[in-house]
GROMACS .gro file of C-alpha atoms in nm:
model
  436
    1MET     CA    1  13.665  13.138  10.472
    2LYS     CA    2  13.542  13.153  10.112
    3LYS     CA    3  13.234  12.953  10.207
    4ILE     CA    4  13.162  13.185  10.496
    5PHE     CA    5  13.194  13.485  10.266
    6LEU     CA    6  12.943  13.332  10.023
    7ILE     CA    7  12.701  13.265  10.308
    8LEU     CA    8  12.722  13.624  10.427
    9MET     CA    9  12.673  13.753  10.074
   10GLY     CA   10  12.359  13.538  10.039
   11ILE     CA   11  12.218  13.684  10.359
   12LEU     CA   12  12.289  14.038  10.238
   13ILE     CA   13  12.115  13.964   9.906
   14ILE     CA   14  11.806  13.839  10.092
   15ASN     CA   15  11.800  14.155  10.305
   16GLY     CA   16  11.853  14.378  10.004
   17CYS     CA   17  11.569  14.222   9.805
   18LEU     CA   18  11.333  14.241  10.099
   19PHE     CA   19  11.393  14.591  10.230
   20ALA     CA   20  11.525  14.794   9.936
   21GLN     CA   21  11.349  15.114   9.833
   22GLU     CA   22  11.081  15.095  10.101
   23GLU     CA   23  10.861  15.393  10.182
   24MET     CA   24  10.814  15.475  10.549
   25LEU     CA   25  10.462  15.403  10.671
   26SER     CA   26  10.361  15.501  11.023
   27LEU     CA   27  10.062  15.344  11.196
   28LYS     CA   28   9.883  15.680  11.190
   29LYS     CA   29   9.934  15.713  10.816
   30ALA     CA   30   9.821  15.355  10.758
   31LEU     CA   31   9.498  15.426  10.946
   32GLU     CA   32   9.437  15.743  10.745
   33ILE     CA   33   9.488  15.559  10.415
   34GLY     CA   34   9.278  15.259  10.520
   35VAL     CA   35   8.983  15.462  10.645
   36LYS     CA   36   8.988  15.683  10.335
   37ASN     CA   37   9.005  15.393  10.087
   38ASN     CA   38   8.774  15.144  10.258
   39PHE     CA   39   8.478  15.075  10.030
   40SER     CA   40   8.252  14.940  10.304
   41ILE     CA   41   8.291  15.264  10.501
   42GLN     CA   42   8.211  15.468  10.190
   43ILE     CA   43   7.896  15.263  10.126
   44LEU     CA   44   7.776  15.304  10.484
   45GLU     CA   45   7.858  15.676  10.479
   46THR     CA   46   7.634  15.707  10.174
   47SER     CA   47   7.351  15.526  10.356
   48ALA     CA   48   7.403  15.748  10.661
   49GLU     CA   49   7.383  16.057  10.442
   50ILE     CA   50   7.054  15.931  10.296
   51ALA     CA   51   6.914  15.882  10.648
   52LYS     CA   52   7.027  16.235  10.736
   53ASN     CA   53   6.861  16.382  10.428
   54THR     CA   54   6.540  16.191  10.506
   55ASN     CA   55   6.519  16.336  10.857
   56THR     CA   56   6.308  16.646  10.781
   57LEU     CA   57   5.988  16.801  10.908
   58GLY     CA   58   5.829  16.742  10.570
   59ASN     CA   59   5.895  16.367  10.573
   60ALA     CA   60   5.760  16.352  10.928
   61GLY     CA   61   5.430  16.508  10.811
   62PHE     CA   62   5.452  16.847  10.985
   63LEU     CA   63   5.447  17.063  10.672
   64PRO     CA   64   5.162  17.123  10.424
   65ASN     CA   65   5.153  17.022  10.060
   66VAL     CA   66   5.113  17.312   9.819
   67SER     CA   67   5.046  17.253   9.450
   68ALA     CA   68   5.005  17.478   9.149
   69VAL     CA   69   4.741  17.368   8.897
   70ALA     CA   70   4.694  17.490   8.540
   71ALA     CA   71   4.458  17.342   8.284
   72TYR     CA   72   4.328  17.430   7.941
   73ASN     CA   73   4.051  17.238   7.763
   74SER     CA   74   3.897  17.308   7.425
   75SER     CA   75   3.611  17.136   7.241
   76ASN     CA   76   3.474  17.165   6.888
   77SER     CA   77   3.111  17.053   6.850
   78ASN     CA   78   2.811  17.072   6.620
   79ILE     CA   79   2.530  17.222   6.827
   80ASP     CA   80   2.152  17.203   6.770
   81ILE     CA   81   1.947  17.354   7.057
   82GLN     CA   82   1.568  17.379   7.072
   83TYR     CA   83   1.413  17.568   7.364
   84SER     CA   84   1.097  17.444   7.533
   85SER     CA   85   0.979  17.796   7.603
   86SER     CA   86   0.981  17.905   7.241
   87THR     CA   87   1.003  17.787   6.886
   88GLU     CA   88   1.343  17.940   6.860
   89GLU     CA   89   1.618  17.703   6.751
   90MET     CA   90   1.992  17.750   6.766
   91LYS     CA   91   2.220  17.557   6.535
   92LYS     CA   92   2.594  17.594   6.481
   93ASN     CA   93   2.856  17.367   6.338
   94ASN     CA   94   3.213  17.365   6.470
   95ALA     CA   95   3.118  17.563   6.780
   96ILE     CA   96   3.426  17.606   7.001
   97SER     CA   97   3.418  17.600   7.382
   98THR     CA   98   3.727  17.665   7.601
   99ILE     CA   99   3.787  17.626   7.974
  100GLU     CA  100   4.097  17.775   8.141
  101ASN     CA  101   4.184  17.702   8.504
  102VAL     CA  102   4.480  17.828   8.714
  103GLY     CA  103   4.509  17.790   9.087
  104LEU     CA  104   4.699  17.703   9.404
  105THR     CA  105   4.591  17.427   9.643
  106LEU     CA  106   4.706  17.365  10.000
  107ASN     CA  107   4.648  17.051  10.208
  108TRP     CA  108   4.771  17.042  10.564
  109THR     CA  109   4.725  16.770  10.824
  110LEU     CA  110   4.665  16.945  11.155
  111PHE     CA  111   4.620  16.635  11.372
  112ASP     CA  112   4.698  16.270  11.296
  113GLY     CA  113   4.691  16.109  11.637
  114MET     CA  114   5.046  16.238  11.716
  115LYS     CA  115   5.188  16.021  11.437
  116MET     CA  116   5.398  16.304  11.297
  117PHE     CA  117   5.577  16.348  11.630
  118ALA     CA  118   5.657  15.976  11.654
  119THR     CA  119   5.775  15.972  11.292
  120ARG     CA  120   5.999  16.275  11.351
  121GLN     CA  121   6.165  16.103  11.647
  122LYS     CA  122   6.194  15.780  11.450
  123LEU     CA  123   6.371  15.957  11.162
  124GLN     CA  124   6.620  16.101  11.411
  125GLU     CA  125   6.683  15.758  11.559
  126LEU     CA  126   6.733  15.612  11.210
  127GLU     CA  127   6.983  15.888  11.134
  128ASP     CA  128   7.170  15.794  11.453
  129VAL     CA  129   7.158  15.428  11.347
  130GLY     CA  130   7.323  15.525  11.019
  131ASP     CA  131   7.601  15.708  11.202
  132LEU     CA  132   7.652  15.413  11.436
  133SER     CA  133   7.673  15.174  11.140
  134VAL     CA  134   7.956  15.385  11.002
  135LYS     CA  135   8.125  15.387  11.344
  136ILE     CA  136   8.101  15.008  11.376
  137GLN     CA  137   8.261  14.964  11.034
  138LEU     CA  138   8.527  15.219  11.126
  139GLU     CA  139   8.605  15.029  11.445
  140ASN     CA  140   8.630  14.700  11.256
  141THR     CA  141   8.853  14.853  10.989
  142ILE     CA  142   9.077  15.035  11.237
  143SER     CA  143   9.125  14.725  11.454
  144LYS     CA  144   9.212  14.514  11.148
  145ILE     CA  145   9.462  14.771  11.022
  146ILE     CA  146   9.627  14.807  11.364
  147LEU     CA  147   9.668  14.432  11.403
  148ALA     CA  148   9.788  14.390  11.043
  149TYR     CA  149  10.041  14.672  11.088
  150GLU     CA  150  10.166  14.543  11.423
  151ASN     CA  151  10.188  14.194  11.273
  152ILE     CA  152  10.439  14.333  11.024
  153VAL     CA  153  10.638  14.477  11.316
  154TYR     CA  154  10.614  14.141  11.491
  155GLN     CA  155  10.723  13.944  11.183
  156LYS     CA  156  11.008  14.191  11.118
  157ARG     CA  157  11.133  14.156  11.476
  158LEU     CA  158  11.125  13.779  11.438
  159TYR     CA  159  11.315  13.819  11.113
  160ASP     CA  160  11.578  14.026  11.295
  161ALA     CA  161  11.596  13.765  11.572
  162ILE     CA  162  11.667  13.490  11.317
  163GLN     CA  163  11.928  13.716  11.158
  164GLU     CA  164  12.093  13.757  11.497
  165MET     CA  165  12.096  13.379  11.536
  166ILE     CA  166  12.263  13.350  11.197
  167ASP     CA  167  12.530  13.600  11.301
  168LEU     CA  168  12.594  13.399  11.616
  169SER     CA  169  12.607  13.076  11.417
  170VAL     CA  170  12.855  13.226  11.171
  171GLU     CA  171  13.077  13.328  11.463
  172ARG     CA  172  13.036  12.984  11.617
  173MET     CA  173  13.128  12.819  11.285
  174LYS     CA  174  13.442  13.033  11.259
  175ILE     CA  175  13.546  12.931  11.608
  176ALA     CA  176  13.472  12.564  11.537
  177GLU     CA  177  13.673  12.583  11.213
  178LYS     CA  178  13.974  12.736  11.389
  179LYS     CA  179  13.959  12.472  11.664
  180PHE     CA  180  13.937  12.198  11.405
  181ASN     CA  181  14.231  12.339  11.209
  182VAL     CA  182  14.453  12.350  11.519
  183GLY     CA  183  14.332  12.009  11.630
  184SER     CA  184  14.166  12.118  11.953
  185SER     CA  185  13.822  12.011  11.838
  186SER     CA  186  13.669  11.743  11.621
  187LYS     CA  187  13.532  11.807  11.276
  188GLN     CA  188  13.188  11.714  11.408
  189ASP     CA  189  13.154  12.048  11.588
  190TYR     CA  190  13.242  12.234  11.270
  191LEU     CA  191  12.997  12.031  11.058
  192GLN     CA  192  12.720  12.070  11.318
  193ALA     CA  193  12.774  12.447  11.312
  194LYS     CA  194  12.732  12.445  10.934
  195VAL     CA  195  12.414  12.235  10.960
  196ASP     CA  196  12.268  12.470  11.221
  197LEU     CA  197  12.357  12.771  11.007
  198ASN     CA  198  12.185  12.620  10.704
  199ALA     CA  199  11.875  12.547  10.911
  200GLN     CA  200  11.864  12.905  11.033
  201GLN     CA  201  11.904  13.035  10.678
  202SER     CA  202  11.605  12.823  10.579
  203GLY     CA  203  11.415  12.972  10.869
  204LEU     CA  204  11.510  13.320  10.751
  205ILE     CA  205  11.366  13.249  10.406
  206ARG     CA  206  11.044  13.115  10.560
  207GLN     CA  207  11.025  13.419  10.784
  208LYS     CA  208  11.075  13.643  10.481
  209THR     CA  209  10.769  13.475  10.327
  210MET     CA  210  10.569  13.536  10.645
  211LEU     CA  211  10.674  13.901  10.644
  212ARG     CA  212  10.582  13.941  10.278
  213GLN     CA  213  10.241  13.784  10.338
  214SER     CA  214  10.177  14.025  10.625
  215MET     CA  215  10.267  14.313  10.390
  216ILE     CA  216  10.019  14.184  10.132
  217ASN     CA  217   9.747  14.159  10.397
  218LEU     CA  218   9.805  14.520  10.507
  219ASN     CA  219   9.803  14.646  10.147
  220GLU     CA  220   9.473  14.470  10.090
  221LEU     CA  221   9.322  14.642  10.393
  222LEU     CA  222   9.458  14.977  10.271
  223ALA     CA  223   9.325  14.915   9.917
  224MET     CA  224   9.679  14.968   9.789
  225ASP     CA  225   9.895  14.786   9.536
  226VAL     CA  226   9.948  14.443   9.696
  227GLU     CA  227  10.306  14.429   9.565
  228LYS     CA  228  10.407  14.742   9.753
  229THR     CA  229  10.645  14.705  10.048
  230TRP     CA  230  10.665  14.940  10.344
  231LYS     CA  231  10.916  15.035  10.607
  232THR     CA  232  10.727  15.032  10.935
  233GLU     CA  233  10.789  15.140  11.290
  234ASP     CA  234  10.992  14.887  11.487
  235THR     CA  235  10.816  14.912  11.824
  236ILE     CA  236  10.480  14.788  11.945
  237LEU     CA  237  10.350  15.029  12.208
  238ILE     CA  238  10.102  14.943  12.483
  239THR     CA  239   9.944  15.263  12.617
  240TYR     CA  240   9.594  15.164  12.732
  241LYS     CA  241   9.574  15.148  13.113
  242PRO     CA  242   9.207  15.123  13.215
  243SER     CA  243   9.070  14.985  13.541
  244TYR     CA  244   8.801  14.722  13.536
  245ASN     CA  245   8.567  14.928  13.754
  246ASP     CA  246   8.595  15.225  13.518
  247LEU     CA  247   8.527  15.003  13.218
  248LYS     CA  248   8.215  14.857  13.381
  249LYS     CA  249   8.080  15.211  13.417
  250THR     CA  250   8.162  15.335  13.068
  251ILE     CA  251   8.102  15.030  12.852
  252LEU     CA  252   7.722  15.040  12.883
  253SER     CA  253   7.716  15.390  12.735
  254GLN     CA  254   8.011  15.364  12.496
  255ASN     CA  255   7.993  15.019  12.340
  256THR     CA  256   7.886  15.077  11.979
  257SER     CA  257   7.696  14.751  11.934
  258LEU     CA  258   7.500  14.815  12.251
  259MET     CA  259   7.427  15.172  12.141
  260MET     CA  260   7.303  15.038  11.808
  261SER     CA  261   7.078  14.788  11.988
  262GLN     CA  262   6.933  15.064  12.206
  263LYS     CA  263   6.860  15.276  11.898
  264ASN     CA  264   6.685  14.984  11.728
  265MET     CA  265   6.479  14.930  12.042
  266ARG     CA  266   6.378  15.295  12.035
  267VAL     CA  267   6.283  15.271  11.666
  268SER     CA  268   6.059  14.971  11.745
  269ASP     CA  269   5.885  15.162  12.025
  270LEU     CA  270   5.820  15.457  11.795
  271SER     CA  271   5.680  15.223  11.529
  272VAL     CA  272   5.422  15.111  11.787
  273LYS     CA  273   5.326  15.476  11.840
  274GLU     CA  274   5.297  15.531  11.465
  275VAL     CA  275   5.059  15.239  11.420
  276ASN     CA  276   4.860  15.324  11.733
  277SER     CA  277   4.806  15.680  11.604
  278LEU     CA  278   4.595  15.540  11.319
  279ARG     CA  279   4.319  15.469  11.574
  280PHE     CA  280   4.267  15.842  11.633
  281PRO     CA  281   4.072  16.090  11.417
  282ARG     CA  282   4.252  16.296  11.156
  283LEU     CA  283   4.192  16.665  11.104
  284GLY     CA  284   4.305  16.834  10.786
  285PHE     CA  285   4.287  17.182  10.645
  286ASN     CA  286   4.253  17.249  10.274
  287SER     CA  287   4.254  17.571  10.083
  288GLY     CA  288   4.272  17.693   9.726
  289TYR     CA  289   4.294  18.008   9.520
  290ASN     CA  290   4.161  17.954   9.169
  291TYR     CA  291   4.095  18.142   8.850
  292THR     CA  292   3.855  17.982   8.599
  293ARG     CA  293   3.750  18.118   8.261
  294THR     CA  294   3.489  17.946   8.043
  295GLU     CA  295   3.407  18.071   7.695
  296ASN     CA  296   3.138  17.928   7.462
  297GLN     CA  297   3.050  18.032   7.107
  298VAL     CA  298   2.693  17.906   7.152
  299GLY     CA  299   2.464  17.888   7.455
  300GLN     CA  300   2.304  18.097   7.722
  301VAL     CA  301   2.642  18.165   7.889
  302LEU     CA  302   2.902  18.283   7.644
  303LEU     CA  303   3.164  18.387   7.903
  304ASN     CA  304   3.210  18.293   8.269
  305LYS     CA  305   3.500  18.407   8.489
  306ASN     CA  306   3.564  18.301   8.852
  307LEU     CA  307   3.845  18.421   9.079
  308GLY     CA  308   3.854  18.356   9.450
  309LEU     CA  309   3.965  18.177   9.764
  310SER     CA  310   3.820  17.853   9.896
  311TYR     CA  311   3.899  17.674  10.222
  312GLY     CA  312   3.766  17.408  10.452
  313PHE     CA  313   3.839  17.138  10.710
  314THR     CA  314   3.821  16.762  10.683
  315LEU     CA  315   3.767  16.534  10.981
  316SER     CA  316   3.788  16.158  10.944
  317PHE     CA  317   3.756  15.886  11.204
  318PRO     CA  318   3.839  15.516  11.150
  319ILE     CA  319   3.548  15.289  11.232
  320TYR     CA  320   3.624  14.952  11.079
  321GLU     CA  321   3.924  14.847  10.873
  322GLY     CA  322   3.888  14.469  10.871
  323HIS     CA  323   4.105  14.423  11.184
  324THR     CA  324   4.414  14.509  10.980
  325LEU     CA  325   4.505  14.787  11.222
  326THR     CA  326   4.478  14.553  11.519
  327THR     CA  327   4.711  14.306  11.347
  328GLN     CA  328   4.961  14.579  11.261
  329LEU     CA  329   4.962  14.701  11.620
  330GLU     CA  330   5.013  14.351  11.762
  331ASN     CA  331   5.303  14.287  11.523
  332ALA     CA  332   5.460  14.623  11.608
  333LYS     CA  333   5.441  14.538  11.980
  334LEU     CA  334   5.598  14.197  11.915
  335ASN     CA  335   5.882  14.364  11.723
  336SER     CA  336   5.930  14.601  12.015
  337LEU     CA  337   5.944  14.309  12.257
  338GLY     CA  338   6.194  14.130  12.032
  339SER     CA  339   6.420  14.435  12.020
  340ARG     CA  340   6.412  14.461  12.401
  341LEU     CA  341   6.504  14.095  12.439
  342GLU     CA  342   6.786  14.143  12.188
  343ASN     CA  343   6.911  14.445  12.381
  344SER     CA  344   6.916  14.244  12.704
  345ASP     CA  345   7.106  13.967  12.530
  346ILE     CA  346   7.362  14.207  12.383
  347THR     CA  347   7.405  14.379  12.722
  348LEU     CA  348   7.483  14.048  12.888
  349GLN     CA  349   7.718  13.953  12.604
  350VAL     CA  350   7.904  14.283  12.626
  351GLN     CA  351   7.948  14.247  13.002
  352SER     CA  352   8.078  13.894  12.954
  353ASP     CA  353   8.312  14.001  12.674
  354LEU     CA  354   8.444  14.282  12.893
  355LEU     CA  355   8.544  14.050  13.174
  356PHE     CA  356   8.705  13.806  12.932
  357ALA     CA  357   8.888  14.079  12.738
  358TYR     CA  358   9.011  14.256  13.050
  359GLU     CA  359   9.148  13.937  13.207
  360THR     CA  360   9.311  13.844  12.877
  361PHE     CA  361   9.473  14.188  12.860
  362GLN     CA  362   9.597  14.167  13.220
  363ASP     CA  363   9.736  13.815  13.174
  364ALA     CA  364   9.908  13.916  12.850
  365GLN     CA  365  10.078  14.209  13.024
  366GLU     CA  366  10.196  13.988  13.310
  367LEU     CA  367  10.328  13.734  13.064
  368PHE     CA  368  10.513  14.004  12.870
  369THR     CA  369  10.676  14.131  13.190
  370LEU     CA  370  10.787  13.778  13.277
  371GLU     CA  371  10.921  13.710  12.927
  372LYS     CA  372  11.112  14.039  12.928
  373LEU     CA  373  11.286  13.936  13.252
  374ASN     CA  374  11.349  13.587  13.114
  375LEU     CA  375  11.504  13.734  12.799
  376GLY     CA  376  11.764  13.917  13.006
  377ASN     CA  377  11.862  13.591  13.173
  378ALA     CA  378  11.876  13.408  12.841
  379ARG     CA  379  12.094  13.680  12.687
  380GLU     CA  380  12.337  13.669  12.979
  381ASN     CA  381  12.346  13.290  12.962
  382LEU     CA  382  12.425  13.305  12.589
  383ASP     CA  383  12.708  13.556  12.641
  384VAL     CA  384  12.862  13.337  12.910
  385ALA     CA  385  12.829  13.027  12.691
  386MET     CA  386  12.989  13.203  12.392
  387LYS     CA  387  13.285  13.325  12.599
  388SER     CA  388  13.332  12.982  12.751
  389TYR     CA  389  13.314  12.820  12.407
  390LYS     CA  390  13.582  13.055  12.276
  391LEU     CA  391  13.803  12.963  12.569
  392GLY     CA  392  13.732  12.594  12.521
  393SER     CA  393  13.584  12.551  12.867
  394THR     CA  394  13.241  12.446  12.741
  395SER     CA  395  13.113  12.220  12.466
  396SER     CA  396  12.940  12.320  12.146
  397LEU     CA  397  12.629  12.142  12.274
  398ASP     CA  398  12.608  12.383  12.569
  399LEU     CA  399  12.643  12.678  12.330
  400ILE     CA  400  12.374  12.535  12.100
  401THR     CA  401  12.142  12.494  12.399
  402ALA     CA  402  12.207  12.851  12.517
  403GLN     CA  403  12.157  12.986  12.166
  404LYS     CA  404  11.827  12.802  12.125
  405SER     CA  405  11.709  12.914  12.469
  406TYR     CA  406  11.785  13.274  12.377
  407PHE     CA  407  11.598  13.254  12.047
  408ASP     CA  408  11.300  13.087  12.215
  409ALA     CA  409  11.299  13.366  12.474
  410VAL     CA  410  11.302  13.632  12.203
  411SER     CA  411  11.025  13.455  12.014
  412ARG     CA  412  10.808  13.419  12.325
  413LEU     CA  413  10.865  13.784  12.418
  414LEU     CA  414  10.761  13.907  12.073
  415THR     CA  415  10.460  13.675  12.070
  416SER     CA  416  10.349  13.794  12.413
  417LEU     CA  417  10.394  14.157  12.304
  418TYR     CA  418  10.179  14.109  11.994
  419THR     CA  419   9.922  13.917  12.198
  420THR     CA  420   9.911  14.205  12.447
  421LYS     CA  421   9.858  14.452  12.162
  422ALA     CA  422   9.577  14.241  12.019
  423ALA     CA  423   9.413  14.225  12.363
  424GLU     CA  424   9.453  14.602  12.401
  425VAL     CA  425   9.288  14.670  12.065
  426GLY     CA  426   9.005  14.431  12.145
  427LEU     CA  427   8.942  14.596  12.480
  428MET     CA  428   8.950  14.947  12.333
  429LYS     CA  429   8.709  14.843  12.059
  430LEU     CA  430   8.476  14.687  12.312
  431ASN     CA  431   8.469  15.007  12.520
  432GLY     CA  432   8.431  15.234  12.216
  433ASP     CA  433   8.774  15.392  12.268
  434LEU     CA  434   8.920  15.321  11.922
  435ILE     CA  435   8.735  15.626  11.786
  436LYS     CA  436   8.703  15.945  11.985
   0.00000   0.00000   0.00000
């Protein structure tokens, strides 16, 4: 009995070290922390904000450029002037001349072959690409956090299952010890029970390591202290119930990678329009309002002031540019073709992934249902074997077999549940349902 007491105390110490002073962490809270702390998301959000700031009428070329100009020039010269019409001569040393100029200038492109319209649309598409990049990273981060969190639940449930096996083995060892003491059973049964108990305790320690590693992995994803331990929810929920026909309809418009590919294809098409616009004439309007004051100490004009408005139009037409424009246009068209081919490839891949993911999800659910039914049978079989063993109507070998069958059933059930959850997350991510 003293040995049994020491064994139980060792198990309690393991549990106490593993689960003491743990803060409760729900899956929702884990996702909030992970999304907030993820550096990759923050970097992409910064890039998306830059794309948003860039998407303006001014950057597209719709708005004029207005500049204010101010200048002051002064010169100091020795002047010697002789006039051809007379013998008069003008000489002055250190003669100062000053020129002052203040004005506003405006340059406005009125027509550029519709380039500004293509650029404006392109900037909008690039802004959407930035938002989609953030969404893709969010989906990746969320799926990783969900699976890491549920892995902790899975490992904890396995830990509990091993603990239950230890409890059963302790009870079995007590029974075997009593039978040995009264002479109704050989010492072999008692020793085998101790060996099995030791093996299960070793398994509990290994499972504790697995659980701790899963905690470290989650903390890394949350950008938290890796030594921190959490108390998590104890249930893995499966709530996604889509039909394949519905998914086939929605995935082409909701899959983030496919949406990104379509945006890139649109950007390539608009780049072709931008380059093609360079073949057309350009019409610009320019205007200015200037004040100029010139003052000379020597000369025929001692003071000259000008104040007024000037304006005009500029029309330019490309004639020959060394075939560079033709090359640019051909390359832009090739890029557009490449983006269309890539979009077709991604579309086919997404459709293939959908079928594979949906069938995996359905098979995982069927397997979970089967394992849940099998667990009930294994539990009943174990209860019958334990009662029979207590009464002496069955051997320890039959009890060991029933106990192992029960643990295997629990392990398979938990594995199928986690596999189902992983398939659910993958399917939701594929259909763009992880983020709404």
